XYZ file of C-alpha atoms in Angstrom:
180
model
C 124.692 129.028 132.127
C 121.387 129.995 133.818
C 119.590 133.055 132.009
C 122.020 133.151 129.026
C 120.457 134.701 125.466
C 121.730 131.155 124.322
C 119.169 129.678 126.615
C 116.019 131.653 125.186
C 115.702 133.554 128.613
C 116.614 137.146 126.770
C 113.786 136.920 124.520
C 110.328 137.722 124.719
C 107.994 134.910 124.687
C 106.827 135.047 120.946
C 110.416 135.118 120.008
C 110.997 132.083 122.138
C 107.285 130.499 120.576
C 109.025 131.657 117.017
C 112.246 129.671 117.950
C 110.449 127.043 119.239
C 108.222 126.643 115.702
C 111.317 127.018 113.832
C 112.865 124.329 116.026
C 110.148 121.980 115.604
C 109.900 122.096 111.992
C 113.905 121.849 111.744
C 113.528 118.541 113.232
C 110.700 116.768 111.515
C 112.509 117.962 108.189
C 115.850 116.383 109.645
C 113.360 113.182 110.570
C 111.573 113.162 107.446
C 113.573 113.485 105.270
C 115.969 110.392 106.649
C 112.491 108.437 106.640
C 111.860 108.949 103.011
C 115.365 108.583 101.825
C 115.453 104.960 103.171
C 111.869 103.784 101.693
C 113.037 105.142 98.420
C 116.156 102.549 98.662
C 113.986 100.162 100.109
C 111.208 100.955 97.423
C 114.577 100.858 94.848
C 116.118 97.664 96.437
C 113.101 95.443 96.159
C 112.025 96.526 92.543
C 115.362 95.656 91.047
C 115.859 92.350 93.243
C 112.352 91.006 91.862
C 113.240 92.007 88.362
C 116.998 90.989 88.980
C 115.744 87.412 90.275
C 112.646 86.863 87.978
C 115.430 87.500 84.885
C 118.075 85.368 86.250
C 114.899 82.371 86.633
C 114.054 82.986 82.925
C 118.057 82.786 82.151
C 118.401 79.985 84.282
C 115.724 77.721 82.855
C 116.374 78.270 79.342
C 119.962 77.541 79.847
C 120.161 74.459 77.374
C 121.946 71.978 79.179
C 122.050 68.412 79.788
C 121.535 66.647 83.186
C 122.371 66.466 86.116
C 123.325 70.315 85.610
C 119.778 71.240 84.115
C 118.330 69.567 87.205
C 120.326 71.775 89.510
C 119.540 74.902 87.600
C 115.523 73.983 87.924
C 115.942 73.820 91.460
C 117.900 77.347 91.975
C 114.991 78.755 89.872
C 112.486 77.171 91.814
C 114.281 78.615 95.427
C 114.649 82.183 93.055
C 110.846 82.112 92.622
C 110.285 81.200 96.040
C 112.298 84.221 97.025
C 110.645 86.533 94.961
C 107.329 85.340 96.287
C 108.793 86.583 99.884
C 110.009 90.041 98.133
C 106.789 90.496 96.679
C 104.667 90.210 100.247
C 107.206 92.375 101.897
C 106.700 94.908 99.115
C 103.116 94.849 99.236
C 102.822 94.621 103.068
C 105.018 97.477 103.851
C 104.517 100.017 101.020
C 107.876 101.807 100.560
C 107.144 103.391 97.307
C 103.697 104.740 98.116
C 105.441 105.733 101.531
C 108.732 106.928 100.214
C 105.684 109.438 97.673
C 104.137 110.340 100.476
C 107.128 111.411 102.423
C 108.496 113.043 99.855
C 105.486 114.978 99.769
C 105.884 115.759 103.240
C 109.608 116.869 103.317
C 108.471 119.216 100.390
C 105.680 120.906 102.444
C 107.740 121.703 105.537
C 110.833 122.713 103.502
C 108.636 125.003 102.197
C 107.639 126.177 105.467
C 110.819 126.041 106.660
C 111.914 128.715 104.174
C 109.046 131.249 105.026
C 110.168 131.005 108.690
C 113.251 131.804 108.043
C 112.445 134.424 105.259
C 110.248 135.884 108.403
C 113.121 135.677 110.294
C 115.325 137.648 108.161
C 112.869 140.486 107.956
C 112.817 140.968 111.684
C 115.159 143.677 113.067
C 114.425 144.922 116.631
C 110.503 144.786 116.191
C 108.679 141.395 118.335
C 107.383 138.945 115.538
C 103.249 139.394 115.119
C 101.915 136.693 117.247
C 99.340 135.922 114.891
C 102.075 135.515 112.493
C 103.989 133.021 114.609
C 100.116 131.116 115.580
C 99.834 130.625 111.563
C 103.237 129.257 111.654
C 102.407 126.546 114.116
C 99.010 126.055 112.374
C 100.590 125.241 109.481
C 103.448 123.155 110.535
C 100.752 121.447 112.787
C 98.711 120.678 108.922
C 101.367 119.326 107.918
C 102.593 116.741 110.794
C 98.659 115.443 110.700
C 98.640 114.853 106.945
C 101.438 112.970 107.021
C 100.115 110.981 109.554
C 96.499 110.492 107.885
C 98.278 109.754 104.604
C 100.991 107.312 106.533
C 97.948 105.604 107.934
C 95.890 105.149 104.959
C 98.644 103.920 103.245
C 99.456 101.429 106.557
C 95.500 100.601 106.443
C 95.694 99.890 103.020
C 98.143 97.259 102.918
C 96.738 95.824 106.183
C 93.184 96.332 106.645
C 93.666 94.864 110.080
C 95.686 97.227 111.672
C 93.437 100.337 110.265
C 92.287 102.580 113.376
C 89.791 104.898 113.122
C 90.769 108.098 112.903
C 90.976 109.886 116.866
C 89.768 113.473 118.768
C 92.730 115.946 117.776
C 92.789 118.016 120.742
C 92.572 121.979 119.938
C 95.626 124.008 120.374
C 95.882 125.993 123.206
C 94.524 129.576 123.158
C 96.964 132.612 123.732
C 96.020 136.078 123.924
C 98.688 138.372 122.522
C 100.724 140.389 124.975
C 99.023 143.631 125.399
């Protein structure tokens, strides 16, 4: 429906900027916050399967035992070990606990600023929203999306020193004068 209030086209162009901040920051959280949920299982999952495994190695070989049996049990423990090896490089290659921190960090910070947008909201009756008010919103959602990425890629650097990119331009936000 062309022009509807649903569509924005009512409202005056720093409620639609407000909207569109609120918007924004609605979604990362909604990202975000499925990102870091999954690294803390995957963070959880490998922890207790290298534990898990390195105990069930110890229980294995100290099962007393006589052969052939105690020959079979050395070689389970030997393939166990082997597997934790593997568990071990994934966990240190992809850093799901220092990215599930990091994250959690993150969903923090723009839960926080999701709740003074909306507090802002909730003060607003018929007056416009202060531009400059709406321009600190977007500054500070905007801090937050690039330290999560700097953080995301020291932590990516730092468990693969190959991959590490130096850091690129951020381009400056485009300058608009408030309506007159």
């Amino acid at each position: 429906m062309a022009g509807s209030a649903a569509d924005g086209a009512g409202e005056s162009p720093v409620r639609r900027q407000l909207s569109f901040v609120e918007a924004e920051v609605r979604g990362q959280l909604r990202i975000r916050t499925r990102r870091r949920d999954a690294d803390r299982k995957r963070a959880f999952g490998l922890q207790i399967s290298t534990v898990s495994l390195s105990a069930l190695i110890t229980v294995l070989l100290g099962v007393q035992v006589g052969e052939p049996t105690r020959r079979w049990l050395s070689d389970v423990a030997l393939g166990l070990g082997a597997a934790i090896t593997v568990l071990a490089a994934w966990q240190a290659f992809f850093s799901h606990r220092a990215l599930w921190l990091q994250r959690s960090d993150t969903v923090h910070r723009l839960a926080a600023l999701e709740r003074r947008l909306a507090f802002h909201r909730t003060g607003l009756t018929d007056d416009e929203p202060d531009p400059a008010q709406v321009a600190e919103f977007l500054a500070a959602y905007e801090e937050i999306v690039q330290a999560d990425h700097d953080s995301w890629t020291r932590v990516r650097s730092a468990s693969d020193p190959q991959v590490a990119l130096p850091p690129g331009p951020v381009l400056p936000a485009a300058r608009q004068e408030p309506p007159a």
